XYZ file of C-alpha atoms in Angstrom:
547
model
C 163.272 27.583 115.318
C 163.226 24.613 112.912
C 162.588 25.335 109.253
C 159.641 23.793 107.432
C 162.187 22.012 105.243
C 163.213 19.955 108.287
C 159.771 18.324 108.342
C 159.805 17.188 104.710
C 161.375 13.964 103.541
C 161.322 12.567 100.018
C 160.506 9.097 98.741
C 161.225 7.582 95.331
C 158.761 5.458 93.386
C 159.850 3.624 90.225
C 158.011 4.184 86.952
C 158.093 0.843 85.151
C 158.350 0.219 81.432
C 155.705 -2.451 80.809
C 157.480 -3.704 77.693
C 161.009 -4.180 79.023
C 160.105 -4.695 82.695
C 162.813 -2.199 83.653
C 162.633 1.052 85.595
C 162.221 3.980 83.217
C 162.419 6.772 85.796
C 161.844 7.690 89.427
C 159.088 9.959 90.693
C 160.160 12.008 93.719
C 157.338 12.277 96.257
C 157.295 14.780 99.114
C 156.454 13.160 102.469
C 155.847 15.778 105.205
C 156.462 14.470 108.711
C 154.231 17.117 110.245
C 151.635 19.566 109.020
C 150.119 19.722 105.549
C 152.857 21.283 103.464
C 151.306 20.032 100.201
C 148.017 21.811 100.900
C 149.986 24.990 101.576
C 152.026 24.488 98.403
C 148.821 24.249 96.387
C 148.041 27.809 97.503
C 151.609 29.130 97.562
C 153.533 28.887 94.247
C 156.830 29.957 95.838
C 156.576 27.142 98.383
C 155.681 24.624 95.688
C 158.625 25.716 93.550
C 160.993 25.341 96.483
C 159.605 21.841 97.162
C 160.380 20.866 93.569
C 163.938 22.148 93.953
C 164.370 20.266 97.232
C 163.177 17.087 95.509
C 165.935 17.381 92.898
C 168.550 17.999 95.595
C 167.287 14.954 97.533
C 167.736 12.825 94.421
C 171.236 14.210 93.891
C 172.235 13.079 97.371
C 171.125 9.534 96.520
C 173.351 9.509 93.421
C 170.748 7.902 91.183
C 171.400 7.874 87.435
C 167.750 7.347 86.544
C 165.641 10.101 84.964
C 163.526 11.977 87.478
C 159.900 13.105 87.713
C 159.140 16.058 89.958
C 155.641 17.268 90.845
C 154.452 20.846 90.363
C 150.940 22.228 90.595
C 149.550 23.793 87.423
C 148.971 27.051 89.283
C 152.624 27.176 90.333
C 153.824 26.765 86.792
C 151.481 29.473 85.541
C 152.579 31.836 88.318
C 156.333 31.210 88.373
C 156.895 30.564 84.686
C 160.318 29.017 84.258
C 160.614 27.776 87.873
C 163.968 29.385 88.597
C 164.528 27.390 91.809
C 163.976 24.091 90.031
C 166.237 25.025 87.132
C 168.991 26.065 89.528
C 168.692 22.804 91.487
C 168.927 20.740 88.309
C 172.075 22.622 87.285
C 173.653 22.275 90.740
C 172.913 18.545 90.756
C 174.789 18.133 87.479
C 171.665 16.932 85.763
C 170.625 17.713 82.192
C 167.169 19.256 81.790
C 165.939 16.447 79.533
C 166.625 13.978 82.335
C 163.881 15.702 84.343
C 160.141 15.479 83.669
C 157.864 18.049 85.275
C 154.614 16.350 86.324
C 152.006 19.114 86.057
C 149.112 18.302 88.345
C 145.640 19.609 89.165
C 143.804 21.689 90.138
C 143.498 23.616 86.876
C 140.410 25.599 87.874
C 141.098 29.342 87.779
C 144.625 28.745 86.427
C 145.344 31.246 83.620
C 145.786 28.896 80.685
C 147.768 31.302 78.530
C 150.364 31.770 81.277
C 150.502 28.017 81.873
C 151.125 27.279 78.194
C 153.827 29.972 78.018
C 155.580 28.430 81.026
C 155.400 24.962 79.483
C 156.850 26.295 76.242
C 159.722 27.923 78.138
C 160.570 24.771 80.101
C 160.306 22.577 77.033
C 162.588 24.955 75.144
C 165.286 24.367 77.770
C 164.883 20.624 77.432
C 162.584 19.724 80.335
C 159.868 17.205 79.586
C 156.244 17.740 80.469
C 153.826 15.203 81.952
C 150.087 15.760 82.416
C 149.445 14.185 85.819
C 146.203 13.026 87.422
C 144.246 12.672 84.169
C 140.883 11.085 84.870
C 140.837 12.104 88.518
C 141.444 15.831 88.125
C 139.881 18.812 86.429
C 142.153 19.221 83.412
C 140.109 20.501 80.433
C 140.457 18.311 77.356
C 141.297 21.273 75.134
C 144.060 22.367 77.503
C 145.373 18.815 77.564
C 145.824 18.867 73.796
C 147.375 22.357 73.917
C 149.911 21.176 76.522
C 150.963 18.368 74.142
C 152.721 16.522 76.996
C 155.423 13.955 76.377
C 153.689 11.716 78.929
C 150.142 11.414 80.197
C 149.470 9.760 83.571
C 146.029 8.239 84.084
C 144.564 7.521 87.490
C 144.063 3.781 88.003
C 140.315 4.310 88.558
C 139.969 5.072 84.843
C 140.746 1.422 84.003
C 137.133 0.582 84.887
C 136.089 2.724 81.913
C 137.848 1.073 78.949
C 136.305 3.415 76.366
C 137.794 6.432 78.148
C 141.225 4.774 78.341
C 141.105 3.904 74.626
C 140.261 7.514 73.869
C 143.240 8.691 75.931
C 145.494 6.179 74.159
C 144.334 7.532 70.798
C 144.983 11.095 71.959
C 148.476 10.090 73.122
C 149.217 8.534 69.738
C 148.154 11.704 67.953
C 150.191 13.899 70.311
C 153.221 11.608 70.213
C 152.964 11.043 73.979
C 153.454 7.961 76.128
C 150.617 6.654 78.288
C 151.151 5.718 81.932
C 148.827 4.464 84.659
C 149.560 5.320 88.274
C 148.243 3.675 91.429
C 148.522 0.055 90.197
C 148.046 -2.292 93.168
C 146.977 -5.631 91.662
C 148.061 -7.863 88.808
C 144.608 -7.558 87.227
C 144.983 -3.773 87.148
C 148.416 -4.200 85.584
C 146.978 -6.538 82.939
C 144.204 -4.028 82.235
C 146.784 -1.254 81.800
C 148.730 -3.351 79.298
C 145.538 -4.295 77.460
C 144.606 -0.607 77.256
C 147.918 0.120 75.560
C 149.777 1.816 78.431
C 153.546 1.757 78.022
C 154.416 2.800 81.598
C 152.957 2.274 85.054
C 153.692 2.797 88.724
C 152.168 1.698 91.998
C 152.504 -0.522 95.051
C 152.416 -3.673 92.902
C 155.791 -2.863 91.347
C 157.444 -1.149 94.302
C 156.212 1.156 97.049
C 157.731 4.614 97.549
C 161.022 4.264 99.432
C 163.652 6.540 100.925
C 166.309 5.036 98.652
C 165.984 4.808 94.868
C 165.591 1.243 93.652
C 165.629 -0.567 90.348
C 164.394 -3.778 91.992
C 160.756 -4.028 90.946
C 158.204 -6.783 90.559
C 156.584 -7.006 87.140
C 154.110 -9.864 86.554
C 154.304 -11.906 83.379
C 151.924 -10.223 81.008
C 150.484 -10.811 77.582
C 151.314 -7.927 75.231
C 148.631 -5.373 74.496
C 147.354 -4.486 71.056
C 149.529 -6.154 68.456
C 150.999 -3.731 65.931
C 150.583 -4.197 62.222
C 153.616 -5.880 60.639
C 154.229 -2.992 58.246
C 154.719 -0.379 60.945
C 155.949 -2.308 63.963
C 155.932 -1.176 67.586
C 157.160 2.304 68.423
C 160.684 2.667 69.747
C 159.172 4.648 72.632
C 158.019 1.350 74.152
C 161.602 0.158 74.541
C 163.421 3.284 75.722
C 165.648 2.742 78.742
C 167.369 5.466 80.750
C 170.683 6.547 79.262
C 173.895 6.999 81.228
C 175.096 10.418 80.082
C 178.375 12.210 80.636
C 179.770 15.330 78.985
C 182.166 14.943 76.065
C 184.929 16.265 78.315
C 184.634 13.301 80.710
C 187.818 11.363 81.328
C 188.173 7.617 80.927
C 188.523 7.425 84.702
C 185.138 9.062 85.190
C 183.494 6.638 82.776
C 185.169 3.697 84.501
C 183.920 4.889 87.893
C 180.364 5.156 86.544
C 180.441 1.699 84.945
C 182.002 -0.108 87.903
C 179.559 1.574 90.290
C 176.510 0.830 88.142
C 176.596 -2.778 86.887
C 173.208 -2.378 85.182
C 174.604 0.249 82.785
C 175.542 -1.307 79.438
C 177.189 1.791 78.007
C 177.734 5.517 78.362
C 176.822 8.246 75.913
C 179.022 11.316 75.795
C 176.904 14.336 74.948
C 177.711 17.932 74.028
C 176.387 20.861 76.110
C 173.059 20.725 74.251
C 172.550 17.016 74.959
C 173.364 15.729 71.479
C 175.215 12.361 71.543
C 178.778 12.680 70.243
C 180.425 9.393 71.243
C 179.177 6.026 72.460
C 181.204 4.034 74.984
C 180.412 0.307 75.084
C 180.802 -1.241 78.529
C 182.672 -4.437 77.651
C 185.024 -2.962 75.056
C 185.841 0.000 77.283
C 186.557 -2.056 80.414
C 188.604 -4.499 78.369
C 190.798 -1.632 77.142
C 191.148 -0.254 80.658
C 192.001 -3.623 82.187
C 194.761 -4.453 79.722
C 198.436 -4.061 80.527
C 199.128 -0.396 81.277
C 195.501 0.331 80.305
C 194.655 2.382 83.365
C 197.924 4.272 83.233
C 197.485 4.999 79.550
C 193.853 6.023 79.505
C 192.618 7.032 82.981
C 193.232 10.755 82.600
C 192.665 10.918 78.869
C 189.301 11.876 77.330
C 186.905 8.941 77.291
C 185.908 9.961 73.782
C 189.180 8.376 72.582
C 187.766 4.975 73.563
C 184.312 5.610 72.143
C 182.613 5.128 68.784
C 180.284 7.296 66.735
C 176.823 6.902 68.284
C 174.024 5.076 66.563
C 170.877 7.155 66.775
C 167.206 6.915 65.847
C 164.444 9.462 66.166
C 161.915 9.173 68.936
C 159.206 8.507 66.328
C 161.040 5.524 64.817
C 159.695 1.983 64.880
C 161.457 -1.079 66.224
C 162.046 -2.291 62.667
C 163.845 0.958 61.827
C 166.137 0.433 64.811
C 166.991 -3.026 63.501
C 167.804 -1.458 60.140
C 170.245 0.927 61.845
C 171.934 -1.985 63.640
C 172.044 -4.162 60.510
C 173.635 -1.412 58.406
C 176.479 -0.855 60.847
C 179.601 -2.669 61.996
C 178.810 -6.248 62.981
C 181.120 -5.952 65.982
C 178.735 -3.345 67.438
C 175.448 -5.270 67.329
C 175.307 -5.270 71.135
C 175.749 -1.491 71.382
C 172.892 0.599 72.745
C 171.126 2.749 70.170
C 170.541 6.335 71.282
C 167.005 7.682 70.906
C 166.960 11.406 70.169
C 164.177 13.969 70.156
C 163.388 16.442 67.387
C 166.297 18.629 68.528
C 168.780 15.740 68.413
C 168.977 15.520 72.225
C 169.278 12.094 73.792
C 166.124 10.921 75.569
C 167.301 7.369 76.289
C 168.643 4.219 74.707
C 167.237 0.990 73.328
C 168.853 -2.421 73.516
C 168.809 -4.863 70.648
C 167.814 -7.756 72.928
C 164.604 -5.965 73.968
C 163.622 -5.355 70.346
C 164.363 -8.872 69.126
C 162.439 -10.455 71.986
C 159.366 -8.246 71.513
C 159.317 -8.592 67.730
C 159.721 -12.365 67.972
C 156.804 -12.562 70.415
C 154.717 -10.448 68.061
C 155.493 -12.706 65.119
C 154.663 -15.841 67.126
C 151.363 -14.376 68.292
C 150.445 -13.277 64.807
C 151.286 -16.711 63.417
C 149.199 -18.393 66.122
C 146.223 -16.224 65.137
C 146.397 -17.036 61.428
C 143.900 -19.380 59.831
C 145.887 -22.478 58.751
C 144.015 -22.721 55.439
C 144.389 -19.158 54.127
C 147.117 -17.780 56.458
C 144.841 -14.814 57.080
C 144.316 -13.407 60.589
C 141.239 -14.437 62.538
C 138.424 -12.369 63.929
C 140.405 -11.008 66.908
C 142.748 -9.027 64.662
C 139.864 -7.496 62.718
C 137.663 -6.714 65.726
C 140.634 -5.169 67.520
C 141.197 -2.877 64.544
C 137.465 -2.051 64.492
C 137.678 -0.912 68.119
C 140.717 1.237 67.328
C 138.921 2.942 64.461
C 135.892 3.543 66.673
C 138.160 5.087 69.327
C 139.807 7.222 66.616
C 136.410 8.494 65.475
C 136.945 7.176 61.940
C 134.309 6.213 59.392
C 134.708 2.588 58.301
C 132.946 -0.192 56.427
C 132.786 -3.676 57.938
C 131.850 -6.469 55.520
C 131.040 -10.152 55.876
C 131.635 -12.318 52.803
C 130.885 -16.017 52.362
C 130.275 -18.682 49.717
C 126.662 -19.489 48.869
C 125.611 -23.052 49.694
C 129.126 -23.997 50.684
C 128.042 -27.289 52.280
C 126.682 -28.398 48.917
C 130.016 -27.465 47.340
C 131.860 -29.696 49.775
C 129.336 -32.513 49.453
C 129.304 -32.395 45.642
C 132.885 -31.475 44.719
C 134.716 -32.790 47.756
C 136.423 -31.056 50.650
C 139.697 -30.625 48.712
C 137.912 -28.566 46.052
C 136.135 -26.651 48.788
C 139.436 -25.882 50.525
C 140.979 -24.677 47.266
C 137.982 -22.407 46.678
C 138.386 -20.881 50.147
C 142.092 -20.293 49.530
C 141.318 -18.681 46.153
C 138.724 -16.342 47.693
C 141.227 -15.392 50.410
C 143.905 -14.625 47.806
C 141.434 -12.541 45.797
C 140.491 -10.490 48.863
C 144.141 -9.889 49.722
C 144.909 -8.882 46.138
C 141.970 -6.457 46.070
C 142.815 -4.959 49.461
C 144.502 -1.564 49.428
C 145.489 1.147 51.878
C 144.111 0.512 55.362
C 141.990 -2.488 54.310
C 142.192 -5.500 56.641
C 141.072 -8.984 55.602
C 140.347 -11.800 58.058
C 139.253 -15.424 57.728
C 137.010 -16.267 60.669
C 136.484 -19.931 59.793
C 134.815 -22.111 57.202
C 133.774 -19.988 54.239
C 133.342 -16.773 56.261
C 135.577 -13.722 55.779
C 135.606 -10.310 57.445
C 136.795 -7.240 55.532
C 137.436 -3.854 57.151
C 137.865 -0.969 54.724
C 137.591 2.752 54.331
C 134.354 3.636 52.498
C 136.179 4.989 49.434
C 137.901 1.636 48.805
C 134.778 -0.445 49.317
C 133.358 -0.350 45.767
C 136.543 -1.423 43.935
C 137.052 -4.312 46.341
C 133.460 -5.536 46.086
C 133.496 -5.250 42.293
C 136.777 -7.133 41.998
C 135.625 -10.066 44.124
C 131.983 -10.322 43.053
C 132.702 -9.973 39.308
C 135.156 -12.866 39.382
C 133.641 -16.148 38.046
C 133.969 -18.721 40.810
C 133.753 -22.482 40.570
C 134.680 -25.617 42.531
C 134.970 -29.044 40.947
C 133.307 -27.730 37.795
C 130.331 -26.314 39.727
C 129.556 -22.598 39.436
C 129.689 -20.811 42.757
C 128.499 -17.359 43.869
C 129.434 -15.183 46.823
C 127.354 -13.068 49.200
C 128.601 -9.806 50.655
C 127.027 -7.782 53.467
C 128.389 -4.388 54.520
C 127.596 -2.007 57.355
C 128.886 1.567 57.149
C 129.731 2.954 60.573
C 129.951 6.707 61.065
C 131.599 8.181 64.192
C 129.340 7.618 67.192
C 127.066 5.123 65.431
C 128.528 2.109 67.274
C 130.380 1.846 70.570
C 132.476 -1.277 69.905
C 133.004 -4.209 67.522
C 130.188 -6.191 69.127
C 127.627 -3.587 68.201
C 129.071 -3.342 64.685
C 128.763 -7.134 64.328
C 125.169 -6.985 65.584
C 124.377 -4.450 62.864
C 126.035 -6.676 60.272
C 124.219 -9.934 61.129
C 120.772 -9.065 59.663
C 122.430 -7.662 56.546
C 124.142 -11.005 56.003
C 120.780 -12.754 56.240
C 119.345 -10.318 53.712
C 122.216 -10.949 51.282
C 121.854 -14.727 51.611
C 118.143 -14.454 50.733
C 119.028 -13.055 47.299
C 119.980 -15.173 44.298
C 123.249 -14.933 42.417
C 126.232 -12.900 43.563
C 124.723 -10.532 46.113
C 125.687 -7.419 48.030
C 123.593 -5.707 50.680
C 124.651 -2.466 52.379
C 123.268 -0.747 55.457
C 124.219 2.082 57.800
C 124.616 1.591 61.532
C 121.950 3.385 63.486
C 119.830 4.175 60.413
C 116.805 2.265 59.088
C 116.684 0.315 55.858
C 119.213 -1.315 53.588
C 120.375 -1.047 49.994
C 120.530 -4.048 47.658
C 123.522 -3.412 45.397
C 123.780 -6.881 43.862
C 121.457 -9.880 43.609
C 117.815 -10.431 42.753
C 114.705 -12.256 43.926
C 114.182 -13.528 47.423
C 112.796 -11.542 50.323
C 115.308 -9.629 52.425
C 114.904 -10.463 56.076
C 115.639 -6.839 57.048
C 112.850 -4.689 55.578
C 113.220 -1.024 54.843
C 112.250 1.136 57.756
C 113.671 -1.069 60.535
C 116.639 0.255 62.503
C 119.740 -1.857 61.939
C 121.392 -0.900 65.190
C 118.303 -1.702 67.146
């Protein structure tokens, strides 16, 4: 009588890094040829655990070096704890636990959460990585999601039609230190939406369909980068992590040579100790050059590969791309092309980054930032500020958005000349930059109009500094008008609504004489005149600003 295992085949689907365009890992998908094994596995933890073990063994037979994702139901993990069958299969396959990510999927209803969290802790302690699968299309409670603290969160593609929800998940991932992935991508527009939402990984038919043989040949459309990072922090190294080729420190030079010649895409090999900590780094070109020299194979083939390696260059998984460049710059110039190992909080290797990926991405970022700068003040335009407003809204942060301009600026240009007007604008821009502190962002949106995004506690010093300065152009005294809207969490849904709240406040400030400052609160009636006199504010007390 045939076993149920004879009716199950496995397919591999690439998980694509949207920054590098390379394959970050392979998800192993069970494909029953008869019956509904998956429905049975949902009810039978033992069966589900055995399926996970079979998936690892199927991958071992295909001799793929890529990290693997294996699916397990939440109920199985809660019931079986450490998943002994899976752990045994990983060991038999010669894989390291941190090369395997356990995709924990729904349903979560009636799953004992305490047991689930204990099982996750046990697996993570051995080095396995945890992914929360099916977010947005399953029943995972938000509190449980935060307690799981997964290394990766997979969103269903349907969630892309709800940008606010995706932004919230991106913010949660940032706070948990997790990567964000979207699964089920079928079109280029969906891929572009995933990038725009800040996803670092994705999978779906667009890139490559599930196949019986692992593949690194994927289609990735040309995409504009997502949210640009601030220059001071830089993009996270997580965006650039590639799979690492790992061998034990005891590996011979012959074993390394066999791996490199059989895998032309591998740029180097990391030799790791039994706990997964990198000990030596073997660079592809230098190693093969040594082996191909006269008597090279005879001299080195059976000797430890570590003799031909170098001390590894490592960065923490929380590092930025700029920090990686610092590590490369501080080292031997002959090793600038070496991969840099990315290690977790235990020092275990989770992948590598390549210098070329970092330089290309950082150069693109700098070009985009330069293109968005106002040519007169070299300050960013409105897109940079409104993008940051949306991020603070998604983060649930209180913020103050201000609009500052020069009173009667056309008269300044007409009377003092455009050169004097331009110099005034540059001086105001410099003053705003000088007064900015902490998380303050200053933008020049054209003409004499500036946007300033601040935390409420830095608002008063900035306003005082700029408004108390005596301004003039061509010998003519000039005053400034400032309008501010304070936005509490939940008071506005996006930057457009914040701008709508700000517009009437600007009109009210312009109606006052002298240096003026008007402040209001989104969603609440009335306004407060903090500077200026006379005139009739266009926004009377008692009218709702957000209306």
